CSV table of C-alpha atoms in Angstrom, one decimal:
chain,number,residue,atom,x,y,z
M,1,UNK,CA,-120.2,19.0,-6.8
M,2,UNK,CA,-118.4,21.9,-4.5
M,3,UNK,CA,-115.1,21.7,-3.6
M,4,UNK,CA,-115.9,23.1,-0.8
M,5,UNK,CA,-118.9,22.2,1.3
M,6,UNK,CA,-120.3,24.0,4.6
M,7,UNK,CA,-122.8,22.3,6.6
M,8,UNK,CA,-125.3,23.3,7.9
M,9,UNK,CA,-126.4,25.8,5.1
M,10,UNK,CA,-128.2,27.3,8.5
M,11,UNK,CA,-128.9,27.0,12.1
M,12,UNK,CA,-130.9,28.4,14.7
M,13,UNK,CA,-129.9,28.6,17.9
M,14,UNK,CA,-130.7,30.3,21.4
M,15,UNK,CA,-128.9,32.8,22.6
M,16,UNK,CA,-126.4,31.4,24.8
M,17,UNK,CA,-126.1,28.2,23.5
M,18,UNK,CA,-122.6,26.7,21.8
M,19,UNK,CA,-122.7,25.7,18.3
M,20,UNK,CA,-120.3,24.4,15.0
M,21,UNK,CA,-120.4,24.8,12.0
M,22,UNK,CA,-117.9,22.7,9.4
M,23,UNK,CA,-116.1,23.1,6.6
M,24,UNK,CA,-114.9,20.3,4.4
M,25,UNK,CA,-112.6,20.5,1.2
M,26,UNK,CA,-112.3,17.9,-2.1
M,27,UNK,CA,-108.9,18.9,-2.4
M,28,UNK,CA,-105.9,19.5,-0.5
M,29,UNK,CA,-105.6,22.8,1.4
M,30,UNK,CA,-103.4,25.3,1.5
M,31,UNK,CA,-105.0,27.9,3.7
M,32,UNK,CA,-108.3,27.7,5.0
M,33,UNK,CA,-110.3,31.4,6.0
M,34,UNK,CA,-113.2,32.1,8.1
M,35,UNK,CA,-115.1,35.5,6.6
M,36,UNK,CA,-118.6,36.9,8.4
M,37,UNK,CA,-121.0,38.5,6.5
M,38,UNK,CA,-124.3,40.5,7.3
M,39,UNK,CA,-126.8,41.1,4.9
M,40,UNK,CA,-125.9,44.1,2.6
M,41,UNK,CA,-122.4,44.2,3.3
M,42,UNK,CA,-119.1,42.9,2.9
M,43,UNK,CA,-117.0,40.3,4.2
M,44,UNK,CA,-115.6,40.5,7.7
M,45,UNK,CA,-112.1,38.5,7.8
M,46,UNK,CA,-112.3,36.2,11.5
M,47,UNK,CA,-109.2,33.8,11.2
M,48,UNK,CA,-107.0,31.8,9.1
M,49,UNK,CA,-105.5,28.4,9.6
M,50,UNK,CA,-102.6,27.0,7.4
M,51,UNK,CA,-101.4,24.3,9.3
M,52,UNK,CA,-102.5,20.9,10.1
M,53,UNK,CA,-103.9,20.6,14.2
M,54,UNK,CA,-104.0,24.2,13.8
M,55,UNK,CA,-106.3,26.3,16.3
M,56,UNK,CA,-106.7,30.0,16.4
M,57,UNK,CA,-109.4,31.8,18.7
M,58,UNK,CA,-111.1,35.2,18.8
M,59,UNK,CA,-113.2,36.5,21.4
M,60,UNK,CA,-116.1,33.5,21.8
M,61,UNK,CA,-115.3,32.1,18.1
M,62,UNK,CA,-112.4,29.4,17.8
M,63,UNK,CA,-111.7,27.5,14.5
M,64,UNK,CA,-109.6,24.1,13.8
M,65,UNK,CA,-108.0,22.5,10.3
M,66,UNK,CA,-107.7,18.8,10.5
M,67,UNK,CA,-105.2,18.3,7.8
M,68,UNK,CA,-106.2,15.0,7.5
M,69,UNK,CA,-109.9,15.1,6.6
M,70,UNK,CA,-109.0,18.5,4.7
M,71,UNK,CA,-111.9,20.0,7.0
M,72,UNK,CA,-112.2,23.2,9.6
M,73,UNK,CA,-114.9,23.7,12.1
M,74,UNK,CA,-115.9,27.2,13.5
M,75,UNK,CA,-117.6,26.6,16.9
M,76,UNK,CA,-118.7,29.6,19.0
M,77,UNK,CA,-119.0,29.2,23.1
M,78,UNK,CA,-122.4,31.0,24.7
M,79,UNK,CA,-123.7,32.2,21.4
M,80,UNK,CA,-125.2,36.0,21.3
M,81,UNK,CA,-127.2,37.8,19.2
M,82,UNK,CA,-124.3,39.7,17.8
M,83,UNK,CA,-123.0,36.2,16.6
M,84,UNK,CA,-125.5,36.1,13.7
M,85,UNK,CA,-125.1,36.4,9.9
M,86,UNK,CA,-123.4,34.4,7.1
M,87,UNK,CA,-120.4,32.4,8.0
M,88,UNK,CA,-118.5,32.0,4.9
M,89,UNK,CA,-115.3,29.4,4.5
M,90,UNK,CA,-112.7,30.4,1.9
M,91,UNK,CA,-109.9,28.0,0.7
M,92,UNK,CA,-106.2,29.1,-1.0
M,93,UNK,CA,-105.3,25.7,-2.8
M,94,UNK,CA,-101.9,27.4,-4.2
M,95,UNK,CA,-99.1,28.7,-2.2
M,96,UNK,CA,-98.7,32.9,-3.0
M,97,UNK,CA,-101.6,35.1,-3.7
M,98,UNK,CA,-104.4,33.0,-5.3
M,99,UNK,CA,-108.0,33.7,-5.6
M,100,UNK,CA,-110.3,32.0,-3.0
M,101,UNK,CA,-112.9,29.1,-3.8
M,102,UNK,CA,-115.6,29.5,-1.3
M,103,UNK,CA,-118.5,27.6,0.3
M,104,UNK,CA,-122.4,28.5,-0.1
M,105,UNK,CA,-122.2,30.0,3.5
M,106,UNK,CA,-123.8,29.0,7.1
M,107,UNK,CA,-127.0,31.6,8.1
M,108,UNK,CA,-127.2,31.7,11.4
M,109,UNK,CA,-129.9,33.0,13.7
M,110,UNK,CA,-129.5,33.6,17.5
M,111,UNK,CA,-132.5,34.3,19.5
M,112,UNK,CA,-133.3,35.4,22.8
I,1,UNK,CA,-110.8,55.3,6.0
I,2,UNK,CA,-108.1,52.5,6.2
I,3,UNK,CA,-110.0,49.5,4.5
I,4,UNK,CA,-111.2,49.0,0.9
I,5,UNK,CA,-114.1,51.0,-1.0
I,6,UNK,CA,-116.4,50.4,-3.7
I,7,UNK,CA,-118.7,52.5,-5.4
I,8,UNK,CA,-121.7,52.8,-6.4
I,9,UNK,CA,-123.0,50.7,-3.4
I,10,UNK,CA,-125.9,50.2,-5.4
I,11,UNK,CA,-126.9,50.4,-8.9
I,12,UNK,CA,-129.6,49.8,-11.4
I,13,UNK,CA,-129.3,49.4,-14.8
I,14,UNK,CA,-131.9,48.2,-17.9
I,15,UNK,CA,-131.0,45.0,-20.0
I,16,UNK,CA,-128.4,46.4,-22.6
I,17,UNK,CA,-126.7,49.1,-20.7
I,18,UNK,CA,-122.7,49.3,-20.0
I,19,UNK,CA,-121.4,49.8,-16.4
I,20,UNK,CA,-118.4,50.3,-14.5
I,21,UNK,CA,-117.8,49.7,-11.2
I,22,UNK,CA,-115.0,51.1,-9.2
I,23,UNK,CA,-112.8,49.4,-6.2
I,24,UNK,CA,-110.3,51.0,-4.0
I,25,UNK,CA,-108.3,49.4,-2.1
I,26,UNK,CA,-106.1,49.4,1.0
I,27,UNK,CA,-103.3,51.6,0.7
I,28,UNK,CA,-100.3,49.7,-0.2
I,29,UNK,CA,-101.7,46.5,-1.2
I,30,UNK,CA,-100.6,45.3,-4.4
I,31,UNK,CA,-103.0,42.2,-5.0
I,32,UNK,CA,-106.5,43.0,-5.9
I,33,UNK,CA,-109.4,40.2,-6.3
I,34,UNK,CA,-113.0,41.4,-8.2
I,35,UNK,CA,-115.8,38.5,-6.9
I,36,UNK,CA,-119.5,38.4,-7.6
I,37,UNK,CA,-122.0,37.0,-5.2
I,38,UNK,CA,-125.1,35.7,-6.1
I,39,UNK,CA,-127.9,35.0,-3.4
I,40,UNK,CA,-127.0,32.4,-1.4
I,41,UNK,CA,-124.1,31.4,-2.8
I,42,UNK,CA,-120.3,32.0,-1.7
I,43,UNK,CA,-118.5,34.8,-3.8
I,44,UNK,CA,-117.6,33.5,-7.1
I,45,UNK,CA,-113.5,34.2,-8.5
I,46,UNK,CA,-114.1,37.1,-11.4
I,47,UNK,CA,-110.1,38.2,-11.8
I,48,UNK,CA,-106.9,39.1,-9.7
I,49,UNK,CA,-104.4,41.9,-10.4
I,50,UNK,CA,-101.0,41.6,-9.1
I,51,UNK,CA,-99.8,45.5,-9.5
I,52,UNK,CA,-100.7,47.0,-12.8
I,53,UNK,CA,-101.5,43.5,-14.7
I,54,UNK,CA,-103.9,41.0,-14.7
I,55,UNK,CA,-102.3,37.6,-13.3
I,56,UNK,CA,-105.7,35.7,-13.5
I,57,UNK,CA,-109.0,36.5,-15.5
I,58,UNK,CA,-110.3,33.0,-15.9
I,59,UNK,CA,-113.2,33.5,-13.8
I,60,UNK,CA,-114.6,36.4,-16.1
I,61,UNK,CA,-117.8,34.4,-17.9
I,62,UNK,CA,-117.8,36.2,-21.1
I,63,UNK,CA,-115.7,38.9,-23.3
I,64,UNK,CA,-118.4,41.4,-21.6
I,65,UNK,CA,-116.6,41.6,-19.0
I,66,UNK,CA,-113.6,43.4,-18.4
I,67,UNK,CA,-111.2,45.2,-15.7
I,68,UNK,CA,-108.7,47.6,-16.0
I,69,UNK,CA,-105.9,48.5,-13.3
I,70,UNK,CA,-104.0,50.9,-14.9
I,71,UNK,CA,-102.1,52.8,-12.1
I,72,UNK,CA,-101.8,49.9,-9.6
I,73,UNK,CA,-104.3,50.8,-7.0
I,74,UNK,CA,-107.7,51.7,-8.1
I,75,UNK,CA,-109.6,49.0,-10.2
I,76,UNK,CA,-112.6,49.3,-12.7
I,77,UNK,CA,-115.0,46.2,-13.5
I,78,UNK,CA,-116.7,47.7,-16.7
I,79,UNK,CA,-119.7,45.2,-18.3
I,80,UNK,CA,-120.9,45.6,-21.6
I,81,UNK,CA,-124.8,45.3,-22.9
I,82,UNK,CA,-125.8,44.1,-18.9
I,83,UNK,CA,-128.1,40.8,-18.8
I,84,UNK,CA,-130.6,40.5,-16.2
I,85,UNK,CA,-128.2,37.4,-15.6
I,86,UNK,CA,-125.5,39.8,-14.3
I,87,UNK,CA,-127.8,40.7,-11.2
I,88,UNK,CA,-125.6,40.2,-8.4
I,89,UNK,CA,-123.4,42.0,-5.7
I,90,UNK,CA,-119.7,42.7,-6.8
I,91,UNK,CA,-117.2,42.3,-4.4
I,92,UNK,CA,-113.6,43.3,-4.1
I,93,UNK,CA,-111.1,42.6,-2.1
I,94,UNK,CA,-107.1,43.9,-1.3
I,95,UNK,CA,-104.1,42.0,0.0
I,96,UNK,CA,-100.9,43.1,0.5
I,97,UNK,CA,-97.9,40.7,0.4
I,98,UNK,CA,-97.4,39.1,-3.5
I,99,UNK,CA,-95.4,36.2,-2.5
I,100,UNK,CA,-97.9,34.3,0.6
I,101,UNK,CA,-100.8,33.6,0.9
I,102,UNK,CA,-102.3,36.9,2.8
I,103,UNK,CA,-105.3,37.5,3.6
I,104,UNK,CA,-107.6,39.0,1.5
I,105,UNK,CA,-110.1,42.0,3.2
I,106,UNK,CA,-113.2,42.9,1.3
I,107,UNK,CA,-114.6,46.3,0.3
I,108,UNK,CA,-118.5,46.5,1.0
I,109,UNK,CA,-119.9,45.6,-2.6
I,110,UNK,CA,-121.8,47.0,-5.4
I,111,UNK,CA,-125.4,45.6,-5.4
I,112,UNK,CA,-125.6,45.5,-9.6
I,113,UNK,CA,-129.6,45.2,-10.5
I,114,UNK,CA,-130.1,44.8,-14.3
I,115,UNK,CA,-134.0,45.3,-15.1
């Protein structure tokens, strides 16, 4: 099984509308990053969270670790269509520079 | 331009062929991360230079592959005799502080096709 599993693997939504996607670990995180990706192209870093209770926000897109379930969730307020593509979680499971495990990735549509 | 590059951005190669691909990172950044991403999965670990040295190749699947980073900055992922099973896109990525957990910022990819 993945240590780190991302639900839903996708989601459609209508422009405008909120939505979440989660992110939920095996083992006990260090650092937990949000990366975007469109098709073709490399990953766009959105936010990292370290701490338990943790919140960070960024434009319409705010993410939260709950230390305790060893899960984030990325939730985006009035979706747009600029909002779509590959929403990737990345755990660090070791303090200093470590290479990250990552999930499968949410696709997410947004449509008018 | 200020983030990291990687070239080719695509190639394509036939079954048995050696190829090299090249990352460069940020300026100043002293960790380096080589990924590969196959279709809808996540990006899968490959290896991590800290300055010249590798600090962690365990995610390299086979003695085909190999990376050199032999002045610090620019990086080469070289594979040898290519399997169609090599198909993927190649990522790399740059951070810059060796002692914390930074974050790591990705180049664009090479899109590796092995016919």
């Amino acid at each position: 099984s993945q240590e780190l599993e991302q639900s839903p693997q996708s989601l459609i939504v209508q422009e405008g509308k909120n939505l979440t996607i989660n992110c939920t670990s095996s083992k006990t995180l260090y650092g937990l990053y949000w990366y975007k990706q469109k098709y073709g192209e490399g990953l766009i870093f959105l936010m990292m969270l370290q701490k338990g209770g943790e919140e960070k926000s960024h434009e319409k897109i705010t993410a939260k670790l709950d230390e305790k379930k060893q899960q984030s969730s990325l939730h985006i307020t009035a979706s747009q269509p600029s909002h779509a593509g590959i929403y990737l979680c990345g755990a660090g499971y070791n303090s200093g520079n470590t290479p990250l495990v990552f999930g499968k990735g949410t696709r997410l549509s947004v449509i008018a | 331009g200020a983030g990291v590059s990687q070239t080719p951005s695509n190639k394509v190669t036939e079954k048995g062929k050696y190829v090299e691909l090249r990352c460069d990172p940020i300026s100043g950044h002293t960790a380096l991360y080589w990924y590969r991403q196959s279709l809808g999965q996540g990006p899968e670990f490959l290896i991590y230079f800290q300055g010249t040295g590798a600090a962690d190749d365990s995610g390299l699947p086979n003695d085909r592959f190999f990376a050199v980073r032999p002045e610090g900055s620019v990086s080469t992922l070289k594979i040898q005799r290519t399997e169609r099973g090599d198909s993927a896109v190649y990522l790399c990525a740059s951070s810059s502080q060796p002692f914390s957990t930074d974050t790591q910022y990705f180049g664009p990819g090479t899109r590796l096709t092995v016919l």
